[in-house]
Amino acid sequence: MVSTLCAGLTASADPLTGVYRGEVYSQPNAVNAYSTWLGFDVKMGQGHQAKDSWGNIENPGWQLGAWRTWVKAKAGRRFNYSVAMFPSGQGTLASCAAGAYDQRFKNLATNLVAYELQGTIIRLGWEFSGSWMPWYSGNGQQANFAACFRRIVTAMRAQQPNAGFEFDWNPNYDISATDLSATYPGDAYVDYIGLDMYDQGWNGAYPIPAGCTGSCALTRWQSVWNAQFGPALTKFKTFAQSHNKRLSVPEWGVNDAATNGGGDDTYYVQQMLAFIFDPANNVGYHSYFDVQAGDGHHQLSSADNSGGNTFVTEFPNAAAVFKNFYAGLNPQPAQLSTTKATVSPATVTRGQSFNVTGTVTSPTARTLVVKYEIRNAVGSALVTSAQYVNQVFTAGQTRSYTSAFTLPTSLSAGTYRVDTLVYTADWSQTLLYRNDTTFTAN
């Protein structure tokens, strides 16, 4: 199951591009606004779990519902989810390692699938090498962290074995080589080896003094890169290659001078993008941290919190380098397409059979799953479904699907909806989602 998903992700030479636009559960269009600014269709949105309660870890429906809407609105989208190991002050790594929270994460797996977020990349216990995290792996907790990671991955996979979740083991870039090995849970539990890395310098070069521009600023930017970031990337690349794993950069960004950053650092952006998009480094995905956070300003885009493009960045030169890089990328490959499903007869009588018909066209040769779902148009509750597994397509082939359904008389009369979904053969990725067919049942 994992190998099939990986094959799909690496079919293109480019890593998956993602973004964090704040906790946009109430306004996921903020991710779309970022795509508009970038001039590139960003396929991955990132969200972080709250660390305040088990309810917000097991079943954060307020968050998952909005992300379902965004992911399903366009084929090929994925959710990148930072998942807490336990709430602040309400758990320990030792208890987790002993299996005390297994059921909690089985519940999370079930709820992710209920919100149709199969194929989610899960940053489990993200930034665990930071002492600010409840699941901090220091102070002799390295073995407990690794064991906790294994327990949670095992529980979620056992609960939803066909969900295609991928797990990112994600410390900060400055983790020691010793802790890198001591906290690693094992190859069977890890899909990505991630590092978070912001442009903050600790060798005396940052913040850059007023009036230090041009070659003066470049010298300082380069000194920080050579002292901190370059060696860290080499360390992680070597470690990932030794375990035959893809790298990820789930969080990165320029940083303002007030928080010891390099400011409008074009060199950092150039070097980061060059590393991320070099096939030799085997980076599976990256996600730019495009927000003005309380502990640092990072936003390059013009995306605002209402889904528009009115924000003015304080890093215009770095933003231009970022945009220009994406302008040079190859166009994205052709996507799957489907016709709008039709219902016959047009008005359905409860208790009597009716047909749903549509076609799917694949631009490439592949094996797919095609599914029709009948839902209540008001509450989106699933009524019934039909699926076609192991559907083999040749390049450019169009296949027609007709399914017979019957709405039980116990259901209310009213408006219902047909959803057409196409998945990879192992169900791990939703490649297409369409829900523009409604019909009346009397």
Tab-separated table of C-alpha atoms in Angstrom:
chain	number	residue	atom	x	y	z
A	1	MET	CA	0.000	0.000	0.000
A	2	VAL	CA	2.728	2.493	0.921
A	3	SER	CA	4.883	1.592	-2.069
A	4	THR	CA	2.027	2.293	-4.487
A	5	LEU	CA	1.419	5.711	-2.964
A	6	CYS	CA	5.103	6.551	-3.071
A	7	ALA	CA	5.250	5.605	-6.719
A	8	GLY	CA	2.473	8.053	-7.456
A	9	LEU	CA	4.212	10.863	-5.633
A	10	THR	CA	7.549	10.374	-7.351
A	11	ALA	CA	6.168	10.066	-10.874
A	12	SER	CA	7.105	13.727	-11.310
A	13	ALA	CA	10.649	14.966	-10.737
A	14	ASP	CA	9.310	17.830	-8.621
A	15	PRO	CA	8.447	17.526	-4.924
A	16	LEU	CA	4.917	18.316	-3.808
A	17	THR	CA	4.455	22.001	-3.001
A	18	GLY	CA	2.530	22.906	0.134
A	19	VAL	CA	1.851	25.948	2.286
A	20	TYR	CA	0.828	26.862	5.796
A	21	ARG	CA	-1.516	29.855	5.782
A	22	GLY	CA	-2.461	29.810	9.461
A	23	GLU	CA	-5.228	27.753	11.031
A	24	VAL	CA	-7.566	28.418	8.128
A	25	TYR	CA	-10.298	25.948	9.074
A	26	SER	CA	-12.795	28.797	8.728
A	27	GLN	CA	-11.271	30.153	5.503
A	28	PRO	CA	-9.414	27.503	3.464
A	29	ASN	CA	-9.621	29.867	0.475
A	30	ALA	CA	-6.554	31.498	1.999
A	31	VAL	CA	-4.617	28.591	0.494
A	32	ASN	CA	-6.196	29.291	-2.893
A	33	ALA	CA	-5.183	32.935	-2.585
A	34	TYR	CA	-1.598	31.782	-2.088
A	35	SER	CA	-1.818	29.772	-5.327
A	36	THR	CA	-3.119	32.871	-7.082
A	37	TRP	CA	-0.159	34.910	-5.865
A	38	LEU	CA	2.357	32.196	-6.750
A	39	GLY	CA	0.895	31.503	-10.183
A	40	PHE	CA	1.149	27.810	-9.395
A	41	ASP	CA	-1.500	25.312	-8.313
A	42	VAL	CA	-0.531	24.427	-4.750
A	43	LYS	CA	-1.749	20.905	-4.040
A	44	MET	CA	-1.055	20.579	-0.321
A	45	GLY	CA	-2.464	22.572	2.594
A	46	GLN	CA	-1.106	22.317	6.120
A	47	GLY	CA	-2.925	22.409	9.438
A	48	HIS	CA	-1.821	21.961	13.040
A	49	GLN	CA	-3.735	20.271	15.824
A	50	ALA	CA	-4.450	22.147	19.013
A	51	LYS	CA	-2.549	20.788	22.029
A	52	ASP	CA	-5.183	21.614	24.624
A	53	SER	CA	-7.452	18.550	24.880
A	54	TRP	CA	-7.880	14.944	23.797
A	55	GLY	CA	-11.064	15.954	21.984
A	56	ASN	CA	-9.074	18.206	19.675
A	57	ILE	CA	-6.675	15.342	18.966
A	58	GLU	CA	-9.173	12.500	18.495
A	59	ASN	CA	-12.014	14.273	16.723
A	60	PRO	CA	-11.297	17.868	15.645
A	61	GLY	CA	-14.314	17.967	13.354
A	62	TRP	CA	-14.291	21.778	13.316
A	63	GLN	CA	-10.921	21.507	11.570
A	64	LEU	CA	-11.311	18.379	9.469
A	65	GLY	CA	-14.602	19.430	7.907
A	66	ALA	CA	-13.131	22.552	6.333
A	67	TRP	CA	-10.059	20.697	5.125
A	68	ARG	CA	-12.276	18.047	3.559
A	69	THR	CA	-13.987	20.813	1.589
A	70	TRP	CA	-10.653	22.159	0.344
A	71	VAL	CA	-9.110	18.769	-0.469
A	72	LYS	CA	-12.190	17.513	-2.308
A	73	ALA	CA	-12.662	20.688	-4.338
A	74	LYS	CA	-9.852	19.785	-6.739
A	75	ALA	CA	-8.211	16.567	-7.865
A	76	GLY	CA	-4.785	15.742	-6.489
A	77	ARG	CA	-4.974	17.810	-3.297
A	78	ARG	CA	-3.611	16.488	-0.004
A	79	PHE	CA	-3.762	17.444	3.650
A	80	ASN	CA	-0.553	17.801	5.671
A	81	TYR	CA	-1.505	17.493	9.334
A	82	SER	CA	0.601	18.196	12.414
A	83	VAL	CA	-0.728	15.699	14.987
A	84	ALA	CA	-0.166	16.013	18.739
A	85	MET	CA	0.983	12.965	20.715
A	86	PHE	CA	-0.970	14.108	23.779
A	87	PRO	CA	-2.312	17.406	25.168
A	88	SER	CA	-0.057	19.726	27.113
A	89	GLY	CA	0.101	18.620	30.738
A	90	GLN	CA	-2.163	15.624	30.103
A	91	GLY	CA	0.195	12.846	29.102
A	92	THR	CA	3.718	11.500	28.980
A	93	LEU	CA	5.893	9.810	26.403
A	94	ALA	CA	6.282	6.832	28.739
A	95	SER	CA	2.514	6.315	28.953
A	96	CYS	CA	2.225	6.656	25.205
A	97	ALA	CA	5.023	4.138	24.706
A	98	ALA	CA	3.157	1.699	26.955
A	99	GLY	CA	0.046	1.939	24.766
A	100	ALA	CA	-2.128	4.103	27.016
A	101	TYR	CA	-3.255	6.288	24.115
A	102	ASP	CA	-3.694	3.684	21.385
A	103	GLN	CA	-7.479	4.008	21.297
A	104	ARG	CA	-7.242	7.777	21.049
A	105	PHE	CA	-5.326	7.488	17.801
A	106	LYS	CA	-7.536	4.728	16.462
A	107	ASN	CA	-10.357	7.229	16.910
A	108	LEU	CA	-8.378	9.880	15.034
A	109	ALA	CA	-7.752	7.468	12.149
A	110	THR	CA	-11.463	6.681	11.934
A	111	ASN	CA	-12.394	10.355	11.976
A	112	LEU	CA	-9.884	11.270	9.267
A	113	VAL	CA	-11.457	8.633	7.031
A	114	ALA	CA	-14.960	9.787	7.982
A	115	TYR	CA	-13.997	13.222	6.675
A	116	GLU	CA	-12.541	11.587	3.530
A	117	LEU	CA	-8.998	12.683	4.294
A	118	GLN	CA	-7.355	9.464	3.207
A	119	GLY	CA	-3.771	9.904	2.091
A	120	THR	CA	-3.079	12.580	4.707
A	121	ILE	CA	0.589	13.182	5.518
A	122	ILE	CA	0.778	13.124	9.324
A	123	ARG	CA	3.542	15.081	11.079
A	124	LEU	CA	3.304	13.034	14.250
A	125	GLY	CA	4.803	14.769	17.286
A	126	TRP	CA	6.249	17.495	15.072
A	127	GLU	CA	9.344	19.445	16.161
A	128	PHE	CA	9.917	16.886	18.913
A	129	SER	CA	13.522	18.009	19.440
A	130	GLY	CA	12.267	21.398	20.668
A	131	SER	CA	11.956	21.832	24.427
A	132	TRP	CA	8.760	23.858	23.895
A	133	MET	CA	6.837	20.768	22.780
A	134	PRO	CA	4.912	18.603	25.303
A	135	TRP	CA	6.465	15.511	23.669
A	136	TYR	CA	10.044	16.859	23.886
A	137	SER	CA	12.417	13.991	23.216
A	138	GLY	CA	15.319	15.369	25.277
A	139	ASN	CA	16.128	14.829	28.942
A	140	GLY	CA	16.517	11.087	28.511
A	141	GLN	CA	13.196	10.616	26.663
A	142	GLN	CA	14.659	9.558	23.319
A	143	ALA	CA	13.687	5.874	23.591
A	144	ASN	CA	10.217	6.699	24.906
A	145	PHE	CA	9.641	9.083	22.018
A	146	ALA	CA	10.618	6.450	19.463
A	147	ALA	CA	8.368	3.884	21.150
A	148	CYS	CA	5.454	6.348	21.343
A	149	PHE	CA	5.823	7.079	17.633
A	150	ARG	CA	5.706	3.354	16.850
A	151	ARG	CA	2.605	2.801	19.006
A	152	ILE	CA	0.641	5.603	17.354
A	153	VAL	CA	1.571	4.616	13.793
A	154	THR	CA	0.684	1.000	14.537
A	155	ALA	CA	-2.675	1.960	16.064
A	156	MET	CA	-3.696	4.215	13.182
A	157	ARG	CA	-2.655	1.739	10.496
A	158	ALA	CA	-4.421	-1.120	12.257
A	159	GLN	CA	-7.622	0.886	12.591
A	160	GLN	CA	-7.657	2.114	8.976
A	161	PRO	CA	-5.326	-0.170	6.984
A	162	ASN	CA	-6.515	1.139	3.603
A	163	ALA	CA	-6.406	4.866	4.402
A	164	GLY	CA	-2.952	5.432	2.935
A	165	PHE	CA	-1.763	7.685	5.768
A	166	GLU	CA	1.906	8.652	5.511
A	167	PHE	CA	3.942	9.517	8.601
A	168	ASP	CA	6.557	12.244	8.772
A	169	TRP	CA	9.208	11.971	11.501
A	170	ASN	CA	10.010	15.647	11.914
A	171	PRO	CA	12.548	17.169	14.327
A	172	ASN	CA	14.104	20.603	14.003
A	173	TYR	CA	17.150	21.027	11.798
A	174	ASP	CA	19.523	21.519	14.742
A	175	ILE	CA	18.895	18.157	16.406
A	176	SER	CA	22.178	16.469	17.307
A	177	ALA	CA	23.389	13.509	15.285
A	178	THR	CA	23.193	11.373	18.441
A	179	ASP	CA	19.558	12.264	19.089
A	180	LEU	CA	18.758	11.845	15.399
A	181	SER	CA	19.599	8.160	15.725
A	182	ALA	CA	18.298	7.651	19.265
A	183	THR	CA	14.804	8.999	18.509
A	184	TYR	CA	14.342	7.262	15.154
A	185	PRO	CA	11.464	4.761	15.477
A	186	GLY	CA	12.508	2.451	12.636
A	187	ASP	CA	12.052	2.310	8.891
A	188	ALA	CA	8.734	0.434	9.090
A	189	TYR	CA	7.096	3.405	10.824
A	190	VAL	CA	8.442	6.319	8.786
A	191	ASP	CA	7.563	7.563	5.300
A	192	TYR	CA	9.353	10.932	5.406
A	193	ILE	CA	12.268	12.294	7.392
A	194	GLY	CA	11.506	15.962	7.879
A	195	LEU	CA	13.273	19.053	9.148
A	196	ASP	CA	11.940	22.497	10.025
A	197	MET	CA	14.370	25.348	9.298
A	198	TYR	CA	13.818	29.107	9.493
A	199	ASP	CA	16.283	31.834	8.532
A	200	GLN	CA	17.400	32.742	12.044
A	201	GLY	CA	21.114	33.123	12.702
A	202	TRP	CA	23.056	32.522	15.888
A	203	ASN	CA	26.667	33.180	14.843
A	204	GLY	CA	26.583	36.967	15.318
A	205	ALA	CA	25.733	37.824	11.707
A	206	TYR	CA	22.011	38.438	12.470
A	207	PRO	CA	20.249	40.741	12.789
A	208	ILE	CA	21.754	42.669	9.911
A	209	PRO	CA	22.528	46.266	10.928
A	210	ALA	CA	20.743	49.162	9.295
A	211	GLY	CA	22.550	50.282	6.178
A	212	CYS	CA	24.145	46.858	5.572
A	213	THR	CA	22.876	46.117	2.071
A	214	GLY	CA	24.216	44.613	-1.144
A	215	SER	CA	27.436	42.671	-0.669
A	216	CYS	CA	27.445	43.498	3.041
A	217	ALA	CA	24.112	41.704	3.566
A	218	LEU	CA	25.054	38.871	1.215
A	219	THR	CA	28.202	38.143	3.206
A	220	ARG	CA	26.180	37.809	6.392
A	221	TRP	CA	23.507	35.665	4.731
A	222	GLN	CA	26.179	33.340	3.349
A	223	SER	CA	27.975	33.058	6.673
A	224	VAL	CA	24.792	31.913	8.428
A	225	TRP	CA	24.017	29.460	5.644
A	226	ASN	CA	27.511	27.979	5.722
A	227	ALA	CA	27.573	27.748	9.524
A	228	GLN	CA	24.058	26.430	10.177
A	229	PHE	CA	21.848	25.489	7.274
A	230	GLY	CA	24.177	23.880	4.740
A	231	PRO	CA	25.642	21.407	7.271
A	232	ALA	CA	22.160	20.599	8.613
A	233	LEU	CA	20.837	19.754	5.157
A	234	THR	CA	23.838	17.521	4.514
A	235	LYS	CA	23.268	15.773	7.849
A	236	PHE	CA	19.612	15.068	7.099
A	237	LYS	CA	20.264	14.035	3.507
A	238	THR	CA	22.878	11.510	4.645
A	239	PHE	CA	20.604	10.157	7.373
A	240	ALA	CA	17.606	9.831	5.034
A	241	GLN	CA	19.673	8.080	2.378
A	242	SER	CA	20.973	5.602	4.961
A	243	HIS	CA	17.354	4.632	5.675
A	244	ASN	CA	16.159	4.850	2.044
A	245	LYS	CA	13.592	7.506	2.971
A	246	ARG	CA	12.401	10.666	1.286
A	247	LEU	CA	13.200	13.986	2.910
A	248	SER	CA	10.627	16.678	3.622
A	249	VAL	CA	10.813	20.318	4.683
A	250	PRO	CA	7.424	20.769	6.389
A	251	GLU	CA	8.199	24.273	7.666
A	252	TRP	CA	10.632	26.857	6.335
A	253	GLY	CA	10.669	30.591	5.831
A	254	VAL	CA	12.513	33.877	5.875
A	255	ASN	CA	12.544	35.659	9.232
A	256	ASP	CA	12.319	39.276	10.345
A	257	ALA	CA	15.238	41.025	12.051
A	258	ALA	CA	13.276	41.526	15.285
A	259	THR	CA	13.384	37.758	15.866
A	260	ASN	CA	17.047	37.359	14.881
A	261	GLY	CA	16.291	36.703	11.238
A	262	GLY	CA	18.038	37.614	8.016
A	263	GLY	CA	15.210	39.822	6.796
A	264	ASP	CA	14.662	40.041	3.036
A	265	ASP	CA	17.112	37.179	2.434
A	266	THR	CA	17.195	36.251	-1.237
A	267	TYR	CA	20.202	33.967	-0.725
A	268	TYR	CA	18.354	31.762	1.767
A	269	VAL	CA	15.362	31.390	-0.567
A	270	GLN	CA	17.596	30.555	-3.535
A	271	GLN	CA	19.556	27.955	-1.585
A	272	MET	CA	16.474	26.339	-0.075
A	273	LEU	CA	14.654	25.985	-3.388
A	274	ALA	CA	17.799	24.681	-5.076
A	275	PHE	CA	18.123	21.969	-2.415
A	276	ILE	CA	14.428	21.071	-2.348
A	277	PHE	CA	14.127	20.697	-6.117
A	278	ASP	CA	17.413	18.869	-6.683
A	279	PRO	CA	16.375	15.260	-7.487
A	280	ALA	CA	19.563	13.993	-5.864
A	281	ASN	CA	18.208	15.074	-2.483
A	282	ASN	CA	14.969	13.061	-2.831
A	283	VAL	CA	12.655	15.622	-1.231
A	284	GLY	CA	9.075	14.375	-1.290
A	285	TYR	CA	7.395	17.637	-0.304
A	286	HIS	CA	7.960	21.042	1.220
A	287	SER	CA	5.629	23.547	2.833
A	288	TYR	CA	6.402	27.251	3.115
A	289	PHE	CA	5.271	28.888	6.387
A	290	ASP	CA	3.494	31.858	4.831
A	291	VAL	CA	2.231	33.700	7.917
A	292	GLN	CA	3.141	36.550	10.228
A	293	ALA	CA	3.556	34.500	13.398
A	294	GLY	CA	3.961	35.912	16.882
A	295	ASP	CA	7.451	34.450	17.113
A	296	GLY	CA	8.548	35.569	13.651
A	297	HIS	CA	7.356	37.149	10.409
A	298	HIS	CA	7.637	34.950	7.318
A	299	GLN	CA	4.921	35.876	4.822
A	300	LEU	CA	5.987	36.310	1.217
A	301	SER	CA	2.608	36.190	-0.509
A	302	SER	CA	-0.119	38.786	-0.936
A	303	ALA	CA	-2.746	36.346	0.404
A	304	ASP	CA	-4.917	37.817	3.146
A	305	ASN	CA	-6.992	36.090	5.809
A	306	SER	CA	-10.221	36.505	3.838
A	307	GLY	CA	-9.073	34.590	0.775
A	308	GLY	CA	-8.095	37.729	-1.129
A	309	ASN	CA	-4.738	39.206	-2.153
A	310	THR	CA	-4.295	42.502	-0.334
A	311	PHE	CA	-1.350	41.789	1.987
A	312	VAL	CA	1.944	43.637	1.382
A	313	THR	CA	5.035	41.619	2.336
A	314	GLU	CA	8.017	43.081	4.160
A	315	PHE	CA	10.270	40.748	2.123
A	316	PRO	CA	9.693	41.878	-1.492
A	317	ASN	CA	13.009	40.675	-2.922
A	318	ALA	CA	12.784	37.220	-1.362
A	319	ALA	CA	9.169	37.012	-2.567
A	320	ALA	CA	10.254	37.842	-6.121
A	321	VAL	CA	12.923	35.106	-6.057
A	322	PHE	CA	10.341	32.601	-4.819
A	323	LYS	CA	7.793	33.529	-7.495
A	324	ASN	CA	10.335	33.605	-10.296
A	325	PHE	CA	11.502	30.115	-9.415
A	326	TYR	CA	7.980	28.736	-9.766
A	327	ALA	CA	7.452	30.611	-13.008
A	328	GLY	CA	10.207	28.461	-14.481
A	329	LEU	CA	8.761	25.109	-13.446
A	330	ASN	CA	7.238	22.827	-16.051
A	331	PRO	CA	3.440	22.824	-16.373
A	332	GLN	CA	1.612	20.228	-14.336
A	333	PRO	CA	0.603	17.010	-16.128
A	334	ALA	CA	-2.892	16.521	-17.517
A	335	GLN	CA	-5.487	15.573	-14.935
A	336	LEU	CA	-8.241	13.002	-14.787
A	337	SER	CA	-11.644	14.211	-15.919
A	338	THR	CA	-15.211	13.050	-15.546
A	339	THR	CA	-18.547	13.980	-17.059
A	340	LYS	CA	-21.285	15.274	-14.836
A	341	ALA	CA	-23.225	12.264	-13.557
A	342	THR	CA	-26.790	11.852	-14.811
A	343	VAL	CA	-29.753	10.329	-12.985
A	344	SER	CA	-32.467	8.337	-14.762
A	345	PRO	CA	-35.348	8.806	-14.302
A	346	ALA	CA	-34.758	12.480	-13.550
A	347	THR	CA	-37.195	12.342	-10.629
A	348	VAL	CA	-36.638	9.362	-8.364
A	349	THR	CA	-39.346	7.495	-6.517
A	350	ARG	CA	-38.290	6.106	-3.160
A	351	GLY	CA	-38.403	2.325	-3.134
A	352	GLN	CA	-37.872	2.097	-6.894
A	353	SER	CA	-34.644	1.584	-8.804
A	354	PHE	CA	-32.880	4.411	-10.656
A	355	ASN	CA	-29.589	4.627	-12.547
A	356	VAL	CA	-26.567	6.891	-12.191
A	357	THR	CA	-24.334	7.158	-15.270
A	358	GLY	CA	-21.093	8.985	-16.008
A	359	THR	CA	-17.713	8.619	-17.664
A	360	VAL	CA	-14.116	8.867	-16.463
A	361	THR	CA	-11.174	9.755	-18.713
A	362	SER	CA	-7.561	9.112	-17.706
A	363	PRO	CA	-4.749	10.912	-19.560
A	364	THR	CA	-2.278	8.187	-18.564
A	365	ALA	CA	-2.296	4.393	-18.289
A	366	ARG	CA	-3.128	3.383	-14.732
A	367	THR	CA	-5.427	1.337	-12.505
A	368	LEU	CA	-8.104	3.238	-10.588
A	369	VAL	CA	-11.086	2.902	-8.281
A	370	VAL	CA	-14.306	4.659	-9.380
A	371	LYS	CA	-17.045	5.300	-6.846
A	372	TYR	CA	-20.523	6.832	-6.823
A	373	GLU	CA	-21.951	8.081	-3.521
A	374	ILE	CA	-25.556	9.128	-2.943
A	375	ARG	CA	-25.771	11.760	-0.235
A	376	ASN	CA	-28.401	13.945	1.362
A	377	ALA	CA	-27.849	17.271	-0.370
A	378	VAL	CA	-28.535	19.250	2.805
A	379	GLY	CA	-26.462	17.486	5.449
A	380	SER	CA	-24.124	15.537	3.147
A	381	ALA	CA	-24.948	12.319	5.017
A	382	LEU	CA	-24.027	9.208	3.036
A	383	VAL	CA	-27.054	7.184	1.965
A	384	THR	CA	-25.561	4.479	-0.250
A	385	SER	CA	-22.677	3.929	-2.651
A	386	ALA	CA	-21.305	1.751	-5.447
A	387	GLN	CA	-17.679	1.224	-6.358
A	388	TYR	CA	-15.661	-0.248	-9.202
A	389	VAL	CA	-12.234	-1.480	-8.116
A	390	ASN	CA	-9.226	-2.385	-10.279
A	391	GLN	CA	-10.370	-0.341	-13.272
A	392	VAL	CA	-7.558	-0.536	-15.831
A	393	PHE	CA	-7.228	2.503	-18.126
A	394	THR	CA	-5.004	2.937	-21.123
A	395	ALA	CA	-3.621	6.418	-21.874
A	396	GLY	CA	-6.457	8.707	-22.990
A	397	GLN	CA	-9.149	6.076	-22.441
A	398	THR	CA	-12.720	7.008	-21.453
A	399	ARG	CA	-14.802	4.441	-19.576
A	400	SER	CA	-18.518	4.616	-18.787
A	401	TYR	CA	-20.075	3.568	-15.479
A	402	THR	CA	-23.752	2.945	-14.719
A	403	SER	CA	-24.942	1.926	-11.265
A	404	ALA	CA	-28.432	1.060	-10.086
A	405	PHE	CA	-29.592	2.439	-6.738
A	406	THR	CA	-32.755	2.376	-4.655
A	407	LEU	CA	-33.572	4.923	-1.971
A	408	PRO	CA	-35.421	3.216	0.880
A	409	THR	CA	-38.896	4.501	1.667
A	410	SER	CA	-37.734	5.204	5.215
A	411	LEU	CA	-35.791	8.201	3.901
A	412	SER	CA	-37.415	11.599	3.543
A	413	ALA	CA	-38.514	12.994	0.209
A	414	GLY	CA	-36.402	15.889	-0.996
A	415	THR	CA	-33.134	16.727	-2.721
A	416	TYR	CA	-30.249	14.288	-2.936
A	417	ARG	CA	-26.792	14.469	-4.506
A	418	VAL	CA	-24.495	12.232	-6.540
A	419	ASP	CA	-20.779	12.424	-5.737
A	420	THR	CA	-18.300	10.952	-8.231
A	421	LEU	CA	-14.915	10.009	-6.790
A	422	VAL	CA	-11.811	8.466	-8.344
A	423	TYR	CA	-9.032	6.981	-6.211
A	424	THR	CA	-5.680	5.367	-6.808
A	425	ALA	CA	-5.913	1.583	-7.005
A	426	ASP	CA	-5.022	1.206	-3.300
A	427	TRP	CA	-7.518	3.898	-2.187
A	428	SER	CA	-4.656	5.937	-0.724
A	429	GLN	CA	-5.224	9.101	-2.786
A	430	THR	CA	-8.352	10.872	-3.962
A	431	LEU	CA	-7.565	11.905	-7.528
A	432	LEU	CA	-10.933	13.399	-8.465
A	433	TYR	CA	-14.024	14.542	-6.595
A	434	ARG	CA	-17.184	15.939	-8.177
A	435	ASN	CA	-20.548	16.694	-6.534
A	436	ASP	CA	-22.534	18.831	-8.998
A	437	THR	CA	-25.403	16.420	-9.696
A	438	THR	CA	-28.555	16.834	-7.619
A	439	PHE	CA	-31.928	15.152	-8.016
A	440	THR	CA	-35.325	15.072	-6.394
A	441	ALA	CA	-36.813	12.023	-4.689
A	442	ASN	CA	-40.546	11.832	-4.005
